[in-house]
Tab-separated table of C-alpha atoms and ligand atoms in Angstrom:
chain	number	residue	atom	x	y	z
A	26	UNK	CA	50.196	63.634	-72.781
A	27	UNK	CA	48.224	61.429	-74.895
A	28	UNK	CA	49.755	59.005	-77.629
A	29	UNK	CA	47.422	61.069	-80.282
A	30	UNK	CA	48.882	64.461	-78.728
A	31	UNK	CA	52.389	62.985	-79.459
A	32	UNK	CA	51.563	61.924	-83.063
A	33	UNK	CA	50.456	65.446	-83.610
A	34	UNK	CA	53.900	66.923	-82.568
A	35	UNK	CA	55.768	64.643	-84.074
A	36	UNK	CA	57.174	63.364	-81.317
A	37	UNK	CA	58.204	60.156	-82.043
A	38	UNK	CA	61.224	58.201	-80.255
A	39	UNK	CA	60.738	60.893	-77.699
A	40	UNK	CA	63.486	60.695	-75.028
A	41	UNK	CA	63.204	62.481	-71.459
A	42	UNK	CA	66.214	64.065	-70.293
A	43	UNK	CA	67.754	66.759	-68.549
A	44	UNK	CA	71.051	68.187	-70.735
A	45	UNK	CA	73.797	69.469	-68.943
A	46	UNK	CA	72.726	68.090	-65.305
A	47	UNK	CA	74.578	64.926	-64.697
A	48	UNK	CA	73.003	64.746	-61.344
A	49	UNK	CA	69.310	64.744	-62.553
A	50	UNK	CA	67.383	61.437	-63.312
A	51	UNK	CA	67.098	60.744	-66.825
A	52	UNK	CA	63.667	59.009	-67.938
A	53	UNK	CA	63.818	57.087	-71.072
A	54	UNK	CA	60.476	56.395	-73.078
A	55	UNK	CA	60.264	53.918	-75.766
A	56	UNK	CA	60.156	54.930	-79.016
A	57	UNK	CA	56.579	54.871	-80.849
A	58	UNK	CA	56.088	53.821	-84.326
A	59	UNK	CA	56.638	56.855	-87.008
A	60	UNK	CA	53.588	58.086	-88.830
A	61	UNK	CA	55.195	60.702	-90.939
A	62	UNK	CA	56.669	59.975	-94.265
A	63	UNK	CA	60.070	60.339	-92.997
A	64	UNK	CA	63.411	58.623	-92.270
A	65	UNK	CA	63.912	57.766	-88.734
A	66	UNK	CA	67.295	58.521	-87.483
A	67	UNK	CA	68.937	56.168	-84.806
A	68	UNK	CA	69.547	58.019	-82.279
A	69	UNK	CA	67.736	61.351	-81.055
A	70	UNK	CA	69.401	64.874	-80.794
A	71	UNK	CA	70.861	65.736	-77.276
A	72	UNK	CA	70.396	68.880	-75.562
A	73	UNK	CA	74.109	69.725	-74.943
A	74	UNK	CA	73.659	72.782	-73.203
A	75	UNK	CA	70.826	74.678	-71.362
A	76	UNK	CA	68.099	75.649	-71.281
A	77	UNK	CA	68.639	79.063	-70.197
A	78	UNK	CA	66.547	82.221	-69.605
A	79	UNK	CA	67.341	85.138	-71.307
A	80	UNK	CA	65.818	88.948	-71.976
A	81	UNK	CA	63.196	89.079	-69.288
A	82	UNK	CA	60.588	91.423	-69.651
A	83	UNK	CA	56.931	91.834	-68.402
A	84	UNK	CA	55.210	90.079	-71.011
A	85	UNK	CA	58.215	87.791	-72.839
A	86	UNK	CA	60.859	85.449	-71.944
A	87	UNK	CA	63.792	84.008	-74.560
A	88	UNK	CA	64.447	80.660	-74.031
A	89	UNK	CA	68.022	78.937	-75.611
A	90	UNK	CA	69.231	75.907	-75.764
A	91	UNK	CA	72.079	73.961	-78.342
A	92	UNK	CA	71.867	70.558	-79.809
A	93	UNK	CA	74.493	68.102	-80.949
A	94	UNK	CA	73.174	68.609	-84.408
A	95	UNK	CA	70.793	70.687	-86.886
A	96	UNK	CA	67.296	70.472	-85.407
A	97	UNK	CA	63.495	71.984	-85.627
A	98	UNK	CA	62.587	73.222	-82.371
A	99	UNK	CA	60.058	74.680	-80.667
A	100	UNK	CA	59.093	75.464	-76.751
A	101	UNK	CA	55.797	74.330	-75.141
A	102	UNK	CA	54.726	76.159	-72.257
A	103	UNK	CA	51.643	77.412	-70.232
A	104	UNK	CA	50.149	77.925	-66.694
A	105	UNK	CA	49.552	75.215	-64.426
A	106	UNK	CA	51.856	72.673	-66.437
A	107	UNK	CA	49.290	72.587	-69.453
A	108	UNK	CA	51.807	73.152	-71.576
A	109	UNK	CA	49.309	74.307	-74.497
A	110	UNK	CA	51.090	76.878	-75.963
A	111	UNK	CA	54.026	76.420	-78.330
A	112	UNK	CA	56.441	78.678	-79.975
A	113	UNK	CA	58.581	78.157	-82.752
A	114	UNK	CA	61.562	79.887	-84.345
A	115	UNK	CA	61.469	81.027	-87.629
A	116	UNK	CA	62.656	84.078	-89.771
A	117	UNK	CA	60.945	85.710	-92.897
A	118	UNK	CA	58.409	82.852	-93.152
A	119	UNK	CA	60.807	79.942	-93.066
A	120	UNK	CA	60.963	77.794	-89.706
A	121	UNK	CA	64.692	77.419	-88.709
A	122	UNK	CA	66.031	73.796	-89.884
A	123	UNK	CA	69.591	74.416	-89.935
A	124	UNK	CA	71.027	75.526	-86.517
A	125	UNK	CA	72.176	73.434	-83.217
A	126	UNK	CA	71.272	76.820	-81.118
A	127	UNK	CA	68.050	77.528	-80.368
A	128	UNK	CA	66.389	80.645	-79.633
A	129	UNK	CA	63.015	81.071	-79.163
A	130	UNK	CA	61.338	84.108	-77.729
A	131	UNK	CA	57.857	83.703	-75.848
A	132	UNK	CA	55.299	86.949	-76.052
A	133	UNK	CA	52.246	87.713	-74.960
A	134	UNK	CA	52.906	86.432	-71.619
A	135	UNK	CA	51.302	88.402	-68.451
A	136	UNK	CA	53.683	90.261	-66.147
A	137	UNK	CA	54.783	88.562	-62.810
A	138	UNK	CA	53.142	85.020	-63.637
A	139	UNK	CA	55.050	81.891	-63.353
A	140	UNK	CA	54.982	79.787	-66.617
A	141	UNK	CA	56.128	76.326	-67.018
A	142	UNK	CA	58.296	75.474	-70.155
A	143	UNK	CA	59.996	72.635	-72.214
A	144	UNK	CA	62.178	72.613	-75.117
A	145	UNK	CA	61.677	70.263	-78.171
A	146	UNK	CA	63.922	69.821	-80.667
A	147	UNK	CA	63.661	67.238	-83.605
A	148	UNK	CA	66.693	66.400	-86.267
A	149	UNK	CA	66.569	67.602	-89.240
A	150	UNK	CA	68.764	65.233	-91.464
A	151	UNK	CA	68.299	67.016	-94.550
A	152	UNK	CA	66.220	67.222	-97.919
A	153	UNK	CA	66.181	63.520	-99.623
A	154	UNK	CA	64.422	65.038	-102.809
A	155	UNK	CA	62.335	67.508	-103.790
A	156	UNK	CA	59.303	67.896	-101.300
A	157	UNK	CA	60.728	65.503	-98.937
A	158	UNK	CA	62.469	65.697	-96.165
A	159	UNK	CA	64.256	63.812	-93.635
A	160	UNK	CA	63.525	63.720	-90.073
A	161	UNK	CA	65.154	62.307	-87.212
A	162	UNK	CA	63.939	61.572	-83.673
A	163	UNK	CA	62.866	64.721	-81.263
A	164	UNK	CA	64.418	65.002	-77.636
A	165	UNK	CA	61.998	66.942	-74.939
A	166	UNK	CA	63.451	68.783	-71.608
A	167	UNK	CA	62.371	68.400	-68.379
A	168	UNK	CA	59.983	70.762	-67.385
A	169	UNK	CA	61.043	74.090	-66.021
A	170	UNK	CA	59.334	77.330	-65.013
A	171	UNK	CA	60.056	81.131	-65.059
A	172	UNK	CA	58.602	84.327	-63.814
A	173	UNK	CA	58.217	87.273	-66.084
A	174	UNK	CA	59.117	90.481	-64.611
A	175	UNK	CA	56.346	93.003	-62.949
A	176	UNK	CA	56.781	96.554	-62.767
A	177	UNK	CA	54.291	96.342	-60.122
A	178	UNK	CA	56.672	94.739	-57.660
A	179	UNK	CA	57.275	96.711	-54.683
A	180	UNK	CA	60.956	94.824	-53.867
A	181	UNK	CA	63.492	92.492	-55.330
A	182	UNK	CA	66.809	91.223	-55.622
A	183	UNK	CA	69.240	90.964	-58.388
A	184	UNK	CA	72.981	89.595	-58.007
A	185	UNK	CA	76.065	91.222	-60.603
A	186	UNK	CA	79.235	89.387	-60.875
A	187	UNK	CA	82.224	90.860	-63.955
A	188	UNK	CA	85.354	89.603	-64.922
A	189	UNK	CA	84.659	85.944	-64.071
A	190	UNK	CA	87.360	84.929	-66.644
A	191	UNK	CA	86.017	81.567	-67.309
A	192	UNK	CA	86.763	80.264	-63.589
A	193	UNK	CA	83.189	78.660	-63.622
A	194	UNK	CA	84.218	76.559	-60.409
A	195	UNK	CA	84.243	80.170	-58.364
A	196	UNK	CA	80.950	81.104	-60.217
A	197	UNK	CA	79.353	77.712	-59.197
A	198	UNK	CA	80.601	78.547	-55.697
A	199	UNK	CA	79.055	82.122	-55.681
A	200	UNK	CA	75.754	80.754	-56.931
A	201	UNK	CA	75.512	78.689	-53.886
A	202	UNK	CA	76.298	81.781	-51.382
A	203	UNK	CA	73.811	83.649	-48.937
A	204	UNK	CA	74.531	86.971	-51.686
A	205	UNK	CA	72.863	85.130	-54.574
A	206	UNK	CA	69.698	83.425	-52.734
A	207	UNK	CA	66.168	84.452	-53.864
A	208	UNK	CA	67.399	87.146	-56.690
A	209	UNK	CA	64.852	87.596	-59.681
A	210	UNK	CA	68.049	87.634	-62.015
A	211	UNK	CA	71.584	87.797	-62.000
A	212	UNK	CA	73.492	90.386	-64.209
A	213	UNK	CA	76.764	89.207	-65.730
A	214	UNK	CA	78.710	92.636	-66.030
A	215	UNK	CA	81.469	91.549	-68.949
A	216	UNK	CA	84.851	89.689	-69.365
A	217	UNK	CA	83.465	86.492	-67.952
A	218	UNK	CA	85.216	84.635	-70.576
A	219	UNK	CA	88.955	85.304	-71.954
A	220	UNK	CA	89.515	86.590	-75.745
A	221	UNK	CA	86.822	84.456	-77.139
A	222	UNK	CA	89.371	81.971	-79.103
A	223	UNK	CA	87.284	78.490	-79.065
A	224	UNK	CA	83.398	78.334	-79.529
A	225	UNK	CA	83.315	76.188	-76.549
A	226	UNK	CA	84.770	78.693	-74.158
A	227	UNK	CA	80.821	80.484	-73.273
A	228	UNK	CA	80.064	77.005	-71.995
A	229	UNK	CA	82.800	75.831	-70.107
A	230	UNK	CA	83.600	79.124	-68.837
A	231	UNK	CA	80.349	79.965	-67.278
A	232	UNK	CA	77.299	78.959	-68.963
A	233	UNK	CA	76.815	75.578	-68.106
A	234	UNK	CA	77.272	76.353	-64.368
A	235	UNK	CA	74.649	78.722	-64.665
A	236	UNK	CA	72.442	76.336	-66.066
A	237	UNK	CA	72.994	73.717	-63.532
A	238	UNK	CA	72.670	76.492	-60.743
A	239	UNK	CA	69.822	78.749	-61.653
A	240	UNK	CA	69.675	79.628	-64.940
A	241	UNK	CA	66.669	77.362	-66.448
A	242	UNK	CA	64.190	79.132	-63.988
A	243	UNK	CA	66.044	82.769	-63.755
A	244	UNK	CA	67.643	84.687	-66.343
A	245	UNK	CA	70.679	86.489	-66.347
A	246	UNK	CA	71.370	89.626	-68.046
A	247	UNK	CA	74.615	90.204	-70.339
A	248	UNK	CA	76.502	92.976	-70.897
A	249	UNK	CA	79.508	92.444	-73.297
A	250	UNK	CA	83.133	93.235	-71.830
A	251	UNK	CA	85.903	93.944	-73.941
A	252	UNK	CA	87.304	90.319	-73.937
A	253	UNK	CA	84.007	88.586	-75.208
A	254	UNK	CA	84.132	91.442	-78.055
A	255	UNK	CA	87.893	90.006	-79.113
A	256	UNK	CA	88.815	87.062	-80.561
A	257	UNK	CA	87.819	85.199	-83.505
A	258	UNK	CA	84.206	83.684	-82.191
A	259	UNK	CA	83.222	87.189	-81.043
A	260	UNK	CA	81.282	87.701	-84.027
A	261	UNK	CA	79.126	84.558	-82.861
A	262	UNK	CA	78.260	85.888	-79.524
A	263	UNK	CA	74.452	86.610	-80.873
A	264	UNK	CA	73.838	82.837	-81.173
A	265	UNK	CA	74.638	81.959	-77.523
A	266	UNK	CA	73.390	85.430	-75.936
A	267	UNK	CA	70.668	86.755	-78.007
A	268	UNK	CA	70.119	90.173	-78.956
A	269	UNK	CA	67.436	92.400	-78.052
A	270	UNK	CA	65.890	93.369	-81.419
A	271	UNK	CA	69.213	93.003	-82.702
A	272	UNK	CA	71.437	95.113	-80.506
A	273	UNK	CA	73.534	94.273	-77.382
A	274	UNK	CA	72.558	97.282	-75.554
A	275	UNK	CA	68.944	98.136	-74.572
A	276	UNK	CA	66.698	98.530	-71.355
A	277	UNK	CA	64.419	97.113	-69.203
A	278	UNK	CA	61.791	97.145	-66.151
A	279	UNK	CA	61.255	95.550	-63.089
A	280	UNK	CA	59.514	96.651	-59.563
A	281	UNK	CA	60.451	100.244	-59.258
A	282	UNK	CA	63.717	100.162	-61.586
A	283	UNK	CA	64.569	101.241	-65.066
A	284	UNK	CA	67.695	99.366	-66.124
A	285	UNK	CA	70.049	100.452	-68.904
A	286	UNK	CA	72.539	97.667	-70.395
A	287	UNK	CA	75.666	99.298	-72.508
A	288	UNK	CA	77.789	97.728	-74.601
A	289	UNK	CA	81.008	99.587	-73.732
A	290	UNK	CA	83.232	97.640	-76.396
A	291	UNK	CA	86.973	97.461	-76.590
A	292	UNK	CA	89.432	99.078	-74.022
A	293	UNK	CA	91.824	100.686	-76.314
A	294	UNK	CA	91.647	103.089	-79.125
A	295	UNK	CA	90.126	101.413	-82.524
A	296	UNK	CA	93.765	102.303	-84.377
A	297	UNK	CA	95.397	99.998	-81.707
A	298	UNK	CA	97.235	97.388	-83.587
A	299	UNK	CA	96.125	94.577	-81.721
A	300	UNK	CA	92.727	95.138	-83.339
A	301	UNK	CA	94.214	94.713	-86.857
A	302	UNK	CA	91.692	97.613	-88.144
A	303	UNK	CA	89.010	95.467	-87.253
A	304	UNK	CA	86.867	97.439	-84.898
A	305	UNK	CA	84.680	100.010	-85.057
A	306	UNK	CA	83.743	101.362	-81.567
A	307	UNK	CA	83.838	105.061	-81.699
A	308	UNK	CA	81.160	105.064	-83.828
A	309	UNK	CA	79.107	102.416	-81.998
A	310	UNK	CA	79.299	104.066	-78.755
A	311	UNK	CA	77.951	107.298	-80.347
A	312	UNK	CA	75.066	105.355	-81.838
A	313	UNK	CA	74.667	104.019	-78.456
A	314	UNK	CA	74.750	107.525	-77.078
A	315	UNK	CA	71.636	108.536	-79.081
A	316	UNK	CA	69.719	105.895	-77.861
A	317	UNK	CA	70.678	106.287	-74.848
A	318	UNK	CA	69.379	109.865	-74.779
A	319	UNK	CA	66.227	108.374	-76.190
A	320	UNK	CA	65.713	105.754	-74.174
A	321	UNK	CA	66.277	108.154	-70.589
A	322	UNK	CA	63.485	110.455	-72.026
A	323	UNK	CA	60.718	107.021	-72.254
A	324	UNK	CA	58.002	106.889	-70.317
A	325	UNK	CA	59.195	103.823	-68.493
A	326	UNK	CA	62.567	105.344	-67.404
A	327	UNK	CA	60.583	108.826	-66.776
A	328	UNK	CA	58.253	106.854	-64.611
A	329	UNK	CA	60.603	104.558	-62.934
A	330	UNK	CA	61.624	105.540	-59.407
A	331	UNK	CA	65.389	104.040	-59.680
A	332	UNK	CA	67.665	104.316	-63.069
A	333	UNK	CA	70.116	101.740	-62.755
A	334	UNK	CA	72.921	101.674	-66.151
A	335	UNK	CA	74.996	98.575	-66.389
A	336	UNK	CA	78.311	98.750	-68.389
A	337	UNK	CA	81.407	96.780	-68.165
A	338	UNK	CA	83.564	99.664	-68.354
A	339	UNK	CA	83.367	102.076	-65.908
A	340	UNK	CA	83.302	106.027	-66.799
A	341	UNK	CA	85.163	107.017	-63.942
A	342	UNK	CA	87.999	105.188	-61.838
A	343	UNK	CA	91.043	105.786	-63.820
A	344	UNK	CA	92.926	108.518	-65.999
A	345	UNK	CA	92.746	106.175	-68.887
A	346	UNK	CA	91.151	106.035	-72.777
A	347	UNK	CA	88.459	103.224	-71.782
A	348	UNK	CA	86.898	105.460	-68.670
A	349	UNK	CA	87.266	108.759	-70.801
A	350	UNK	CA	85.620	107.048	-74.243
A	351	UNK	CA	82.700	105.560	-71.902
A	352	UNK	CA	82.287	108.814	-69.535
A	353	UNK	CA	82.114	111.353	-73.032
A	354	UNK	CA	80.149	109.244	-74.747
A	355	UNK	CA	77.374	108.121	-72.013
A	356	UNK	CA	77.762	110.649	-69.213
A	357	UNK	CA	75.993	113.748	-70.712
A	358	UNK	CA	72.829	112.021	-71.195
A	359	UNK	CA	73.176	110.539	-67.832
A	360	UNK	CA	74.092	113.647	-66.333
A	361	UNK	CA	71.029	115.203	-67.963
A	362	UNK	CA	68.051	112.804	-66.879
A	363	UNK	CA	69.624	111.483	-63.937
A	364	UNK	CA	70.447	107.971	-62.747
A	365	UNK	CA	70.799	106.634	-59.414
A	366	UNK	CA	73.337	103.845	-59.586
A	367	UNK	CA	75.989	102.475	-62.282
A	368	UNK	CA	77.528	99.247	-61.995
A	369	UNK	CA	80.537	98.602	-63.739
A	370	UNK	CA	83.809	95.834	-63.807
A	371	UNK	CA	86.381	95.995	-65.751
A	372	UNK	CA	89.514	96.820	-63.337
A	373	UNK	CA	88.543	93.853	-61.526
A	374	UNK	CA	89.142	96.260	-57.890
A	375	UNK	CA	86.365	97.420	-56.061
A	376	UNK	CA	85.629	100.975	-56.075
A	377	UNK	CA	82.916	103.238	-55.077
A	378	UNK	CA	82.621	106.910	-56.301
A	379	UNK	CA	79.510	108.698	-54.804
A	380	UNK	CA	78.023	111.700	-56.469
A	381	UNK	CA	80.277	114.656	-56.319
A	382	UNK	CA	79.578	117.925	-57.289
A	383	UNK	CA	81.010	118.955	-60.473
A	384	UNK	CA	81.937	115.456	-61.439
A	385	UNK	CA	79.185	112.546	-61.528
A	386	UNK	CA	76.113	112.953	-60.401
A	387	UNK	CA	75.084	109.316	-59.800
A	388	UNK	CA	76.922	106.159	-57.346
A	389	UNK	CA	79.650	104.596	-59.442
A	390	UNK	CA	79.776	100.719	-58.078
A	391	UNK	CA	82.669	98.886	-60.078
A	392	UNK	CA	82.649	95.145	-58.789
A	393	UNK	CA	86.028	93.337	-57.771
A	394	UNK	CA	86.320	89.849	-59.256
A	395	UNK	CA	85.951	86.990	-56.838
A	396	UNK	CA	83.150	88.624	-55.483
A	397	UNK	CA	78.951	89.232	-55.548
A	398	UNK	CA	77.442	92.271	-56.061
A	399	UNK	CA	74.248	92.311	-54.546
A	400	UNK	CA	71.281	94.915	-54.810
A	401	UNK	CA	68.383	94.729	-52.675
A	402	UNK	CA	65.271	96.938	-54.317
A	403	UNK	CA	62.524	98.495	-51.945
A	404	UNK	CA	60.416	101.250	-52.922
A	405	UNK	CA	62.536	104.013	-50.938
A	406	UNK	CA	66.098	102.072	-51.635
A	407	UNK	CA	68.657	100.492	-53.392
A	408	UNK	CA	70.863	98.307	-50.459
A	409	UNK	CA	74.116	97.571	-52.494
A	410	UNK	CA	76.200	94.955	-50.803
A	411	UNK	CA	79.420	93.512	-52.150
A	412	UNK	CA	80.317	89.950	-50.803
A	413	UNK	CA	83.259	87.940	-51.693
A	414	UNK	CA	83.879	84.571	-52.335
A	415	UNK	CA	84.914	83.453	-48.815
A	416	UNK	CA	81.982	85.408	-47.577
A	417	UNK	CA	83.573	88.517	-46.317
A	418	UNK	CA	81.554	91.581	-46.728
A	419	UNK	CA	83.451	94.185	-48.587
A	420	UNK	CA	81.231	96.927	-49.039
A	421	UNK	CA	77.862	97.867	-48.394
A	422	UNK	CA	75.785	101.395	-48.759
A	423	UNK	CA	72.354	102.470	-49.513
A	424	UNK	CA	71.089	104.953	-52.274
A	425	UNK	CA	67.755	106.656	-50.545
A	426	UNK	CA	65.165	108.286	-52.357
B	520	LIG	FE1	87.542	94.113	-68.898
């Protein structure tokens, strides 16, 4: 990168670092003179968490990171380490300058293509007076890379965990395990944290371990569990886990699979005293059921060889309100359209329910705690294995088409 390019980008006082990775080498470059009419802060912002990849698709990827102060941020990216494209975050015509969490969606990408990226944050110190703002220094991350999803890909693998409940060290062990190797993405199927009562729970509970292990280069798909939607910070989840077009439920496609992520909500009736009249999940499930009916009739869903549903709360497996409500709302369109596999968690216990005449016409797998569920996808089959944290195989079955 030339010095003139640095000036053009306002990258003065540049520091290269890899946040959240204590063992990685940190390279500092001497600051260069500010050329903009603004004050230089004595310290550069620090990237405290991330970057990590979210909401993958064949043509887009979302990059998220967090800084220790408000910044104006961008992602520089491109092919063959050129970093000749950039994307910023703005809303309604205004570039974000009031956020310490940075969520930037890269669009217009090619399917199945590997891009290099790095994130840049410049401290925004405030407005000195009318028309004049005060800038601090900038920080730029190490380069990382990701590969977009590809509906044309023949075979791939993904892993799923649920009900981690903030056992970050356990997640780190799982990420190193054989069940996690050579995956295209991971699925976090809810209750990765306990009730969301402290703002740092997502970081310490699973996010920092994910960034350290893989999430700078492979995305994780997040289906919200009943514990994430509970507590004083529940409404701030989108600051950490971005929404897809404003929704926590959505679908995406990769290889021969159409994936549907559902947000199954709380596990008790809306009127339960625990919720203090502050939840509205029945209507939310009704809203999702309408969307689900439409989504299953979409061109990508109809064309896909396999359909996989992901929801934290399972539709079956217990005679309890939560299963009943999920089943009543989501099963009718699924029974009508047909899906191959429904992946859930919540009960903490492994359960496999095969298609049963007059009941469910899909395979249901409820993943247990302390285990990784891995699915190997090929053109003709889904091979499902569940392996516990000690490497013991708990379940294996194959769905063929
Ligand atoms: Fe749960």
